[in-house]
PDB file of C-alpha atoms in Angstrom:
ATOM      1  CA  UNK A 256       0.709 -24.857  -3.190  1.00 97.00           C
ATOM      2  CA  UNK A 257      -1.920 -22.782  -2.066  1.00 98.00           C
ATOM      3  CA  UNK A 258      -3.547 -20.270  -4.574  1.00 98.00           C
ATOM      4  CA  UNK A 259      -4.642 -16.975  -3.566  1.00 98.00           C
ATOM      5  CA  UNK A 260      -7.506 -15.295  -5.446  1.00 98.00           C
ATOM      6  CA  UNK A 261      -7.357 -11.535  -4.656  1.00 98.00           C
ATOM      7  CA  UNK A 262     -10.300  -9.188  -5.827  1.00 98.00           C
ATOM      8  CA  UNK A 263     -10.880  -7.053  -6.933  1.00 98.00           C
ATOM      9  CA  UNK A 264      -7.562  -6.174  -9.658  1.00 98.00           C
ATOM     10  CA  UNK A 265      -8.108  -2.527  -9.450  1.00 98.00           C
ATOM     11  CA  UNK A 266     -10.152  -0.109  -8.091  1.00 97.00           C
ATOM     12  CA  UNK A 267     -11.240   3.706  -8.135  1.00 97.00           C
ATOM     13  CA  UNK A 268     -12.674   5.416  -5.254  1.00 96.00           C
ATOM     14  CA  UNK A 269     -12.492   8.430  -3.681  1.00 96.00           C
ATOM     15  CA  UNK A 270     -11.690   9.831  -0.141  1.00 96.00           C
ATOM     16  CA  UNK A 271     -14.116   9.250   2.631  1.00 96.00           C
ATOM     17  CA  UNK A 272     -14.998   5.779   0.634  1.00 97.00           C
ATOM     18  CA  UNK A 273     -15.676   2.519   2.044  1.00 98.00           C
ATOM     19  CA  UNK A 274     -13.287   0.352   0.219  1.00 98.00           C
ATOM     20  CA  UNK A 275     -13.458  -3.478   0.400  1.00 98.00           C
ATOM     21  CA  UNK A 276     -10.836  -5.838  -0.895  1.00 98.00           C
ATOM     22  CA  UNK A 277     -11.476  -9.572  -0.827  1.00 98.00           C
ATOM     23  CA  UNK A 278      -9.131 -12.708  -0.889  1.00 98.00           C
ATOM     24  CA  UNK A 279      -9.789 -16.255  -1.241  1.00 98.00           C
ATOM     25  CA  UNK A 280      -7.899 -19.178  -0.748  1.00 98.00           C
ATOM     26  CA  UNK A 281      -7.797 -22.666  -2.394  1.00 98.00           C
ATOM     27  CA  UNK A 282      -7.756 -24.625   0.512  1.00 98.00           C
ATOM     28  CA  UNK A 283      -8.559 -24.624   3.980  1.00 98.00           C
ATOM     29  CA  UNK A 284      -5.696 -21.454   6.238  1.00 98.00           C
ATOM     30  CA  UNK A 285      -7.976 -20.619   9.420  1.00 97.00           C
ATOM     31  CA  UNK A 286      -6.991 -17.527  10.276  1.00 97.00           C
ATOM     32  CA  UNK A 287      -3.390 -17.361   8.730  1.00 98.00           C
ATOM     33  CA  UNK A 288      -3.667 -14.661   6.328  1.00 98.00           C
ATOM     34  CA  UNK A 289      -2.213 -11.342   6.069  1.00 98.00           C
ATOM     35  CA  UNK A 290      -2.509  -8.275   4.435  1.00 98.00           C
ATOM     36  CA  UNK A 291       0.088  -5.820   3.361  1.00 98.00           C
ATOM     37  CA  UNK A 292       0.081  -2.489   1.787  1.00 98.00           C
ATOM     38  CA  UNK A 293       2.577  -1.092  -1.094  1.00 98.00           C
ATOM     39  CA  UNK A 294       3.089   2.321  -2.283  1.00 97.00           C
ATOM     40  CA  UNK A 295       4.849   2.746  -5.445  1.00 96.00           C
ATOM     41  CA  UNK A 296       9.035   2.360  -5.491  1.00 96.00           C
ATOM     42  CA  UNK A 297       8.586   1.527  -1.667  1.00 98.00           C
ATOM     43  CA  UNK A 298       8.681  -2.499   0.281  1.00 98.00           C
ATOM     44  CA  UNK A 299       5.552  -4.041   1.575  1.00 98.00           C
ATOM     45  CA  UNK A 300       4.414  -2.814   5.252  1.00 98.00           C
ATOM     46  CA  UNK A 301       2.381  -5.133   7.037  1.00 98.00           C
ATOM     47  CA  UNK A 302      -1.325  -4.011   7.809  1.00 98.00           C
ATOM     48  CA  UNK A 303      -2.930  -7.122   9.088  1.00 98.00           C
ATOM     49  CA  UNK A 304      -1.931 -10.540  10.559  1.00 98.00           C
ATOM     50  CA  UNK A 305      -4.312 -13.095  11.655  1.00 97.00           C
ATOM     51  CA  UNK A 306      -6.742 -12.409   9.483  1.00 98.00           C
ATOM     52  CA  UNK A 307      -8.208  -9.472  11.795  1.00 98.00           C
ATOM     53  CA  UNK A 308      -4.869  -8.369  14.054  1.00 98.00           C
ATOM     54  CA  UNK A 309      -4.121  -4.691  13.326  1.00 98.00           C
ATOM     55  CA  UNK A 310      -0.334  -4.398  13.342  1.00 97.00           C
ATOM     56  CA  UNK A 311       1.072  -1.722  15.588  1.00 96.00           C
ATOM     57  CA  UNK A 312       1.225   1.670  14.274  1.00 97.00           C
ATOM     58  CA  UNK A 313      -1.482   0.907  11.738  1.00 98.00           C
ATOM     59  CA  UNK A 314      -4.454   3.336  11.511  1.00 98.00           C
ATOM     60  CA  UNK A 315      -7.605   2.117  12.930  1.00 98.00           C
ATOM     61  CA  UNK A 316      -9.629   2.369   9.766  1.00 98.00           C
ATOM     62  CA  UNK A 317      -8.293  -0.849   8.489  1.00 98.00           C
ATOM     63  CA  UNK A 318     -10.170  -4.332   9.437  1.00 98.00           C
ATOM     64  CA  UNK A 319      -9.899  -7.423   8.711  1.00 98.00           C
ATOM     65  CA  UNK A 320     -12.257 -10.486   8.900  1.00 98.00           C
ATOM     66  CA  UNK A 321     -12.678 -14.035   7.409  1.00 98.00           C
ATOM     67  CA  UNK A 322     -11.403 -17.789   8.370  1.00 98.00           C
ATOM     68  CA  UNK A 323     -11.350 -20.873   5.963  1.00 98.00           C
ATOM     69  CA  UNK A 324     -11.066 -19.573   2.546  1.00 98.00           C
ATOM     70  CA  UNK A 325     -12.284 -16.167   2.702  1.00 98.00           C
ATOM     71  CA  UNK A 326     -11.013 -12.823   3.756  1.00 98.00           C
ATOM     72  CA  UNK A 327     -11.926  -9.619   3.381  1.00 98.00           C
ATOM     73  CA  UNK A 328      -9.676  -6.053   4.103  1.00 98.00           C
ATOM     74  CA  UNK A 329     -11.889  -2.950   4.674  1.00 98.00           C
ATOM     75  CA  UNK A 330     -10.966   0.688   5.046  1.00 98.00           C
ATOM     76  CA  UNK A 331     -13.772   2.482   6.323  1.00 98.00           C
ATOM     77  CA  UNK A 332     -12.403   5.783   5.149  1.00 97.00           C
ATOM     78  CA  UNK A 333     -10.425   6.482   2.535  1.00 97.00           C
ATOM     79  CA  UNK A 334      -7.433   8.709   3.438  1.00 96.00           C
ATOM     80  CA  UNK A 335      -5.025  10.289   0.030  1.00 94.00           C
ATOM     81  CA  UNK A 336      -2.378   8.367   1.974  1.00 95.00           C
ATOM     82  CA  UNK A 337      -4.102   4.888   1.397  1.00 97.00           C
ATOM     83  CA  UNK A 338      -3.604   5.038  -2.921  1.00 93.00           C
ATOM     84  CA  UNK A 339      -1.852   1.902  -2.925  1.00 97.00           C
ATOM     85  CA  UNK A 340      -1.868  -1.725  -3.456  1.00 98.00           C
ATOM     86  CA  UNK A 341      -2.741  -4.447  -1.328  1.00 98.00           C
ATOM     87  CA  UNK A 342      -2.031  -7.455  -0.967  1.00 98.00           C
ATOM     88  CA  UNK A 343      -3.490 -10.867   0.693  1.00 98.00           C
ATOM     89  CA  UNK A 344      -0.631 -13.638   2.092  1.00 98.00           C
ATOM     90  CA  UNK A 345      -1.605 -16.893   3.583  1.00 98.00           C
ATOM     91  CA  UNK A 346       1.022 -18.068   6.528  1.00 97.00           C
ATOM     92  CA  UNK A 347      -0.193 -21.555   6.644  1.00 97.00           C
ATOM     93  CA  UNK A 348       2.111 -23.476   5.241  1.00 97.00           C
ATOM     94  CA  UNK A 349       5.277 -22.942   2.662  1.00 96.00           C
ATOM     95  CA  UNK A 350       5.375 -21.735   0.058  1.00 97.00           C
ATOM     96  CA  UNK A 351       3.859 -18.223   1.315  1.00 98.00           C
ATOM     97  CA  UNK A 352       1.647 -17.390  -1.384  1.00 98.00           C
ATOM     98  CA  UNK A 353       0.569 -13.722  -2.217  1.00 98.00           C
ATOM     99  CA  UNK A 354      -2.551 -12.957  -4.384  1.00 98.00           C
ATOM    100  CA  UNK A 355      -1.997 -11.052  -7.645  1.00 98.00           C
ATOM    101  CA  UNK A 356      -2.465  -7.321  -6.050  1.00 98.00           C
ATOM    102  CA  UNK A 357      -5.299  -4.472  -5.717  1.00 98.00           C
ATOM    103  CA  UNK A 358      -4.528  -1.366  -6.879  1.00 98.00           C
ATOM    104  CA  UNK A 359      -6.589   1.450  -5.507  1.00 98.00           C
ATOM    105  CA  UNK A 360      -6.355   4.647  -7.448  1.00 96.00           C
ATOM    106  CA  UNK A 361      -8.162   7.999  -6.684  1.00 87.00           C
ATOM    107  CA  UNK A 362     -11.353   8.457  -8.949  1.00 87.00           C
TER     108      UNK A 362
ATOM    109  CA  UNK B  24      15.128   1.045  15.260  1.00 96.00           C
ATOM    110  CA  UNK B  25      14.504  -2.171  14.229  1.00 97.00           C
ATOM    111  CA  UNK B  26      15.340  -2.396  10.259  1.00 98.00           C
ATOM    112  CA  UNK B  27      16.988  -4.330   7.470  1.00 98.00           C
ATOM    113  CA  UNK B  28      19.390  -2.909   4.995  1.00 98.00           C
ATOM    114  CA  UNK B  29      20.304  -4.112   1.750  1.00 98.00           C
ATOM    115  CA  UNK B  30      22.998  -4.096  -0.621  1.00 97.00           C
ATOM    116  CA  UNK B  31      22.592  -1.788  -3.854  1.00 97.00           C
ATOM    117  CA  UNK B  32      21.086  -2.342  -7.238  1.00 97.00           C
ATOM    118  CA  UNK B  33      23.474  -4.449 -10.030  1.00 96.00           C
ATOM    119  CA  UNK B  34      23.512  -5.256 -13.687  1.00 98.00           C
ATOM    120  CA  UNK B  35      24.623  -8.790 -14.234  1.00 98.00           C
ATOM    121  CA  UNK B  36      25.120 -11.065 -17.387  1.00 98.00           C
ATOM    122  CA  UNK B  37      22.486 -13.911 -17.901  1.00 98.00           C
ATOM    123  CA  UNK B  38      24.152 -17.382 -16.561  1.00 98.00           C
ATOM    124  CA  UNK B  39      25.678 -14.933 -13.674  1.00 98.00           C
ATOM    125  CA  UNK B  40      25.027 -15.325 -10.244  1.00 98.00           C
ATOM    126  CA  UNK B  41      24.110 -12.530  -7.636  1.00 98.00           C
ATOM    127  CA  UNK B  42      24.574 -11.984  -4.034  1.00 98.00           C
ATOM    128  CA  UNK B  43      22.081  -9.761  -2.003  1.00 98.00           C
ATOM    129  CA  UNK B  44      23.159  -8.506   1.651  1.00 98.00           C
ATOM    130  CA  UNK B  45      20.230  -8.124   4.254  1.00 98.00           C
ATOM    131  CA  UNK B  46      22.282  -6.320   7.574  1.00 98.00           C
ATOM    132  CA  UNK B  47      19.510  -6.380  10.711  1.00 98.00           C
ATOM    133  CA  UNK B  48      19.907  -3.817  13.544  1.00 98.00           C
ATOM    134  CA  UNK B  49      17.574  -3.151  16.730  1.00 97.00           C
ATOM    135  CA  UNK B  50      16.698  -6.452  17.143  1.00 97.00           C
ATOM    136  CA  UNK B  51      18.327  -9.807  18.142  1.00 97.00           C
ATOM    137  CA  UNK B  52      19.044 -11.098  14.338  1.00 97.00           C
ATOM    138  CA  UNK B  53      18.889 -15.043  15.543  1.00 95.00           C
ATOM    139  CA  UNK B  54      15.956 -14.685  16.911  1.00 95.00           C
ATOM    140  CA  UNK B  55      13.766 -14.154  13.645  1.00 97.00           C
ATOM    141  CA  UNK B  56      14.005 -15.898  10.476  1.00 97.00           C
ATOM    142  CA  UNK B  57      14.870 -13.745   7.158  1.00 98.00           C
ATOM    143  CA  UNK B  58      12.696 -14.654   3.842  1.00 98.00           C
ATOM    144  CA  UNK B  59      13.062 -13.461   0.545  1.00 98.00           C
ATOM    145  CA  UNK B  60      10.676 -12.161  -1.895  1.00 98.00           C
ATOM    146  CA  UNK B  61      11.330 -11.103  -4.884  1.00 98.00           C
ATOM    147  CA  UNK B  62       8.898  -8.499  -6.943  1.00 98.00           C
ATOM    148  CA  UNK B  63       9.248  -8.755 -11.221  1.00 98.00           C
ATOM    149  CA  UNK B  64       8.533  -5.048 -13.114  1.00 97.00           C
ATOM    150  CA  UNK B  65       5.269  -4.088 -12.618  1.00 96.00           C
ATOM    151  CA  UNK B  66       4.154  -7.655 -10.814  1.00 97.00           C
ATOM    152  CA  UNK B  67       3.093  -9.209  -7.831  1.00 98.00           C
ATOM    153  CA  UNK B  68       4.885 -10.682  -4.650  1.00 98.00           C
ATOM    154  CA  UNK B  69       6.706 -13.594  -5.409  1.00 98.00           C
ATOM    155  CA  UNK B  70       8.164 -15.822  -2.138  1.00 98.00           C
ATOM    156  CA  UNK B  71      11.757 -17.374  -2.863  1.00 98.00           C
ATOM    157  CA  UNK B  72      12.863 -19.204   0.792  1.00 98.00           C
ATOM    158  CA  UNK B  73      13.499 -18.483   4.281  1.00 98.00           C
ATOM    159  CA  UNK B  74      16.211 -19.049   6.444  1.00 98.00           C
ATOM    160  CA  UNK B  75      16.914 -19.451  10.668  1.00 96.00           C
ATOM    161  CA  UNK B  76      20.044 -17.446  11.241  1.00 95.00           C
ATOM    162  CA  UNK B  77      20.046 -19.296  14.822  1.00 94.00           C
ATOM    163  CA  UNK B  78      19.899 -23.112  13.230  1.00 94.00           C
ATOM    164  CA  UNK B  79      21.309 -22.058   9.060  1.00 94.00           C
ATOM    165  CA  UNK B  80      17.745 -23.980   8.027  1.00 97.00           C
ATOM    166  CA  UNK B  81      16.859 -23.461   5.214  1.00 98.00           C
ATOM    167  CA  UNK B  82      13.145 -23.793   3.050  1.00 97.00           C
ATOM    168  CA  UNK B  83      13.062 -22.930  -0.673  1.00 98.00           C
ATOM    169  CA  UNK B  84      10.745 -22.577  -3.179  1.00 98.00           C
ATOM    170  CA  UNK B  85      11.033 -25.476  -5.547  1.00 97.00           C
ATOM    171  CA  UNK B  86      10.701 -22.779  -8.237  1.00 97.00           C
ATOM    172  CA  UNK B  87      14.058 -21.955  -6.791  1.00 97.00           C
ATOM    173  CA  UNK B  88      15.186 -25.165  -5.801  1.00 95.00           C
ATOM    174  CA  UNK B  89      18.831 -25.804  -6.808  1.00 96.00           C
ATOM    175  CA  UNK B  90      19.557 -22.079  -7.943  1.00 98.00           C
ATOM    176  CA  UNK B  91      19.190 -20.013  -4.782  1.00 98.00           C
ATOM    177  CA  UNK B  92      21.099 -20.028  -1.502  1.00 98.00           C
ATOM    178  CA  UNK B  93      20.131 -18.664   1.769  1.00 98.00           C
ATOM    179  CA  UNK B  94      23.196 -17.853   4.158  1.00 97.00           C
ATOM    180  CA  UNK B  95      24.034 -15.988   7.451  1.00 97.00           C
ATOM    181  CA  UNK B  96      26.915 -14.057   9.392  1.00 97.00           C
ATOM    182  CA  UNK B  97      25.640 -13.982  12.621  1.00 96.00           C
ATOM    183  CA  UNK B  98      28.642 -12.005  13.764  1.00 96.00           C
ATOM    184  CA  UNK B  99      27.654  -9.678  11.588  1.00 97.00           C
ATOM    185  CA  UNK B 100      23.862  -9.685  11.144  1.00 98.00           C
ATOM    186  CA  UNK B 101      23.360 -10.083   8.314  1.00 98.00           C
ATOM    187  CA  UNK B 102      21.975 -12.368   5.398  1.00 98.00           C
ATOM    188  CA  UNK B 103      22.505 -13.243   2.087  1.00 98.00           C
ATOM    189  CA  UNK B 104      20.700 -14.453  -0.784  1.00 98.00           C
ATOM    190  CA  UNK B 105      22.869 -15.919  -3.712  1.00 98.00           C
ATOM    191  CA  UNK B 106      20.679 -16.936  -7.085  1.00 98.00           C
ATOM    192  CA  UNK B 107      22.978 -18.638  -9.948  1.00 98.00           C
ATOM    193  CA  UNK B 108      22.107 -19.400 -13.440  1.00 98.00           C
ATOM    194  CA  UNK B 109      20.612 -15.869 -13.980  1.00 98.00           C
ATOM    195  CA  UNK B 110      18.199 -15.262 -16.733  1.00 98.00           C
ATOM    196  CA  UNK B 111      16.468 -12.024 -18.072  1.00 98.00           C
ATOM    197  CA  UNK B 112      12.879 -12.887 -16.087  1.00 98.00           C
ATOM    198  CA  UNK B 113      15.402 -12.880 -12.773  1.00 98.00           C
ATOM    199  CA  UNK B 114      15.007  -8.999 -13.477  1.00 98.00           C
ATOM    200  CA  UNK B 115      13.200  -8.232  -9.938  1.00 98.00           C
ATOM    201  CA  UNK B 116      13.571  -6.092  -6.730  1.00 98.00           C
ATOM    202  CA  UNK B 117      14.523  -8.661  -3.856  1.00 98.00           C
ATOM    203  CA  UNK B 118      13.625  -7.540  -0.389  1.00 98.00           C
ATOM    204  CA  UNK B 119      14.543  -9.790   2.784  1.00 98.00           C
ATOM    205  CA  UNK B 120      11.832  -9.269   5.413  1.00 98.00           C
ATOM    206  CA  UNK B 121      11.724 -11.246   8.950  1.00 98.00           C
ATOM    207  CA  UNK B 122       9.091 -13.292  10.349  1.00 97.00           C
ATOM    208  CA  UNK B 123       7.680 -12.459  13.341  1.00 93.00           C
ATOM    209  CA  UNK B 124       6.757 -15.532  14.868  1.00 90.00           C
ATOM    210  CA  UNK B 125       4.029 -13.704  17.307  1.00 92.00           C
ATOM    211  CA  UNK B 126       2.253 -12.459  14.016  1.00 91.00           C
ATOM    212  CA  UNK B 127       3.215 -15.334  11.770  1.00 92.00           C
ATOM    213  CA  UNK B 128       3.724 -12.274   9.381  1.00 96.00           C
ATOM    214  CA  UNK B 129       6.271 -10.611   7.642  1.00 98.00           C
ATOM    215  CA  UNK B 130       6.599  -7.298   9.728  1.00 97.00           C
ATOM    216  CA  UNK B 131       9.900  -6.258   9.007  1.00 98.00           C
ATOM    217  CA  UNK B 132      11.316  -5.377   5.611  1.00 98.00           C
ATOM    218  CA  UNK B 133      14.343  -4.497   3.539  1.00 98.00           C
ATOM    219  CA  UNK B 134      14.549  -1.474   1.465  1.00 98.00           C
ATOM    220  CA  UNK B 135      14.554  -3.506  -1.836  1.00 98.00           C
ATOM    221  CA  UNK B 136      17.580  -4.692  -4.265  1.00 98.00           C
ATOM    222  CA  UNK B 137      17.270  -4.516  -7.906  1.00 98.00           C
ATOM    223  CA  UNK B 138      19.113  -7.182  -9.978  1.00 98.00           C
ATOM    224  CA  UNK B 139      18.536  -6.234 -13.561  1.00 98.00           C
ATOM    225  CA  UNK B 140      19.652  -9.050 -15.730  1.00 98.00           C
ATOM    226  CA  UNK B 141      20.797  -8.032 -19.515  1.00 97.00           C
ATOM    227  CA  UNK B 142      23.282  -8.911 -21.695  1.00 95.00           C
TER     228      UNK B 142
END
């Protein structure tokens, strides 16, 4: 199985922040990773595919990069909407594998 | 609108089994396979299997292997997720979510199920 290394655990920041979440893998995906936001009591919604692919609907300050083991998710400005957590998914091969989670909590 | 709704929250006895609905509307329902994640108290994603309602395929976890079952009613639209042999760490929200096979992502989810498991 593939292991997913998500970092960091938690975070603080506050609106108008940069906020950068990384992901690594334990092998070799390309570009087949994902990234997917929760808010509390609600299902996953889909932020990124491809590594860099904004889903549709999704606001433009969240990016992707990364290829081969390592990923990154920025948003460039932190909106009081985006107190969540996030999480990385490689869609190379089965058995999907999530990393452990960032939360990101208002400072 | 494209969406997936599932069955309500139970309590069931450990060495029970459950069965989780997943009804798709908006959306041609053989045309995307369903997976199933399930999400512990205060944990991470976990992945459980996936299923083609076109073919009835089926890929499991091997955690899972031999105690979950993925099935359809494509006249219906809907799939279900059966896990037997419950124990207390079974306690989880299940969501089924499709894969979008342009996005090779999970872009569609269910509103959640909890299975509480307690004796």
């Amino acid at each position: 199985d593939i292991q997913m290394t998500q970092s960091p655990s938690s975070l603080s920041a506050s609106v108008g922040d940069r906020v950068t979440i990384t992901c690594r893998t334990s092998q070799y995906i390309s570009n087949y990773l994902d990234w997917y936001q929760q808010q509390p009591g609600k299902a996953p919604n889909l932020l990124i595919f491809a590594a860099s692919s904004l889903q549709s609907g999704v606001p433009s300050r969240f990016s992707g990069s990364g290829s081969g083991t390592d990923f990154t998710l920025t948003i460039s400005s932190l909106q009081p909407e985006d107190f969540a957590t996030y999480y990385c998914q490689q869609s190379y091969s089965t058995p999907w594998t999530f990393g452990q989670g960032t939360k990101v909590e208002i400072k | 609108q494209v969406q997936l709704v599932q069955s309500g929250a139970g309590v069931k006895k450990p060495g029970a089994s459950v069965k989780v609905s997943c009804k798709a509307s908006g959306y041609s329902f053989t045309g995307y396979d369903i997976n199933w994640v399930r999400q512990a108290p205060g944990q991470g994603l976990e992945w459980m299997g996936w299923m083609s309602p076109n073919s009835g395929n089926t890929d499991y976890a091997q955690k899972f292997q031999g105690r979950v079952t993925l099935t359809r009613n494509s006249s219906i639209s809907t799939a279900y997720m059966e896990l037997s042999s419950l124990r207390s760490e079974d306690t989880a929200v299940y969501y089924c979510a499709r894969w979008a096979v342009v996005s090779d992502a999970l872009d569609i989810w269910g509103q959640g199920t909890m299975v509480t498991v307690s004796s």
